[in-house]
XYZ file of C-alpha atoms in Angstrom:
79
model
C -85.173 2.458 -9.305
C -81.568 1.910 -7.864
C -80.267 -1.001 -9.696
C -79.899 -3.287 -6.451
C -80.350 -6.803 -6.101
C -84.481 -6.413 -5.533
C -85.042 -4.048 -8.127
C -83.267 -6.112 -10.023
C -84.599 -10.050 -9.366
C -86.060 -11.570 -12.728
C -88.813 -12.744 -10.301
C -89.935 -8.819 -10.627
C -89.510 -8.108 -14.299
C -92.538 -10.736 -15.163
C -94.549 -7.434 -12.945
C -93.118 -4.940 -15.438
C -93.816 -7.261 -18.231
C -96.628 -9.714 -18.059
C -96.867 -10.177 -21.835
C -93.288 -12.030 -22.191
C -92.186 -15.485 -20.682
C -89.307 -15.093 -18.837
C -88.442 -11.452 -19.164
C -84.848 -10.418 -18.844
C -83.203 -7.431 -17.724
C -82.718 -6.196 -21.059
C -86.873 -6.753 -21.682
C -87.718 -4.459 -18.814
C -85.033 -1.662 -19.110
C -87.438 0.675 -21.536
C -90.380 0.001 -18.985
C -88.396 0.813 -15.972
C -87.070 3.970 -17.686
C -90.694 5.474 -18.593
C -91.313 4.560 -15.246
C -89.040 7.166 -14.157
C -89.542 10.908 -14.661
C -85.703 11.234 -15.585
C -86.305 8.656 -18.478
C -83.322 6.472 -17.034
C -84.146 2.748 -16.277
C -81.951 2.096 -12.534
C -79.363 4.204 -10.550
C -76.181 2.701 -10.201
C -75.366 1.654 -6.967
C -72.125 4.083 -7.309
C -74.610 6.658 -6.700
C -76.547 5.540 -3.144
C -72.772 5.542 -2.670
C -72.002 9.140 -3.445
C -74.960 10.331 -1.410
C -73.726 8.055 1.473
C -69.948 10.012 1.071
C -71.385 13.573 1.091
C -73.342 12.667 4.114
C -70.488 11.380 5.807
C -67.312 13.562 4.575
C -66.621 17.181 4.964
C -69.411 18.647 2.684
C -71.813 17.161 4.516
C -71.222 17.945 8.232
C -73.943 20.284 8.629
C -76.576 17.969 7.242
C -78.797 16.726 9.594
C -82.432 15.469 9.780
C -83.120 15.147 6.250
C -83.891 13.024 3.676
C -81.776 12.397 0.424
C -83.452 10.479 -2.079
C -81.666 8.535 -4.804
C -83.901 7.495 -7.183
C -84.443 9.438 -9.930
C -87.052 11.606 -8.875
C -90.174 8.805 -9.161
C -91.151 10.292 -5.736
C -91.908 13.346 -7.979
C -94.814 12.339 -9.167
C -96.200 10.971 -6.070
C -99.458 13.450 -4.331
């Protein structure tokens, strides 16, 4: 998960962690990260950022019609 506002919201971390009252960031971050197949809780937004450069600077000029996804592989697992 990108670490943006929604991922983010404590109104979501009582979904990762049902068993605790008020669950904090800090609660959630092992969850999130076994969540994710590259065992690291949230993306920094620094790196939507880089993909969003490359796409738009010199490198990525011949890009086109395709799909770059940021988030640490969890759509690896999906069928």
């Amino acid at each position: 998960m990108c670490s943006i506002r929604h991922s983010n919201a404590p109104a979501l971390y009582s979904l990762f962690a049902p068993d605790l009252d008020n669950p904090s960031r800090h609660d959630v971050e092992k969850r999130y990260a076994r969540m994710s197949p590259m065992r690291i809780p949230w993306c920094p937004p620094e790196a939507v950022a880089d993909a969003v450069g490359h796409l738009v600077g010199e490198t990525g000029r011949y890009v086109t019609g395709t799909v770059i996804d940021v988030g640490l592989g969890g759509t690896a697992r999906m069928p």
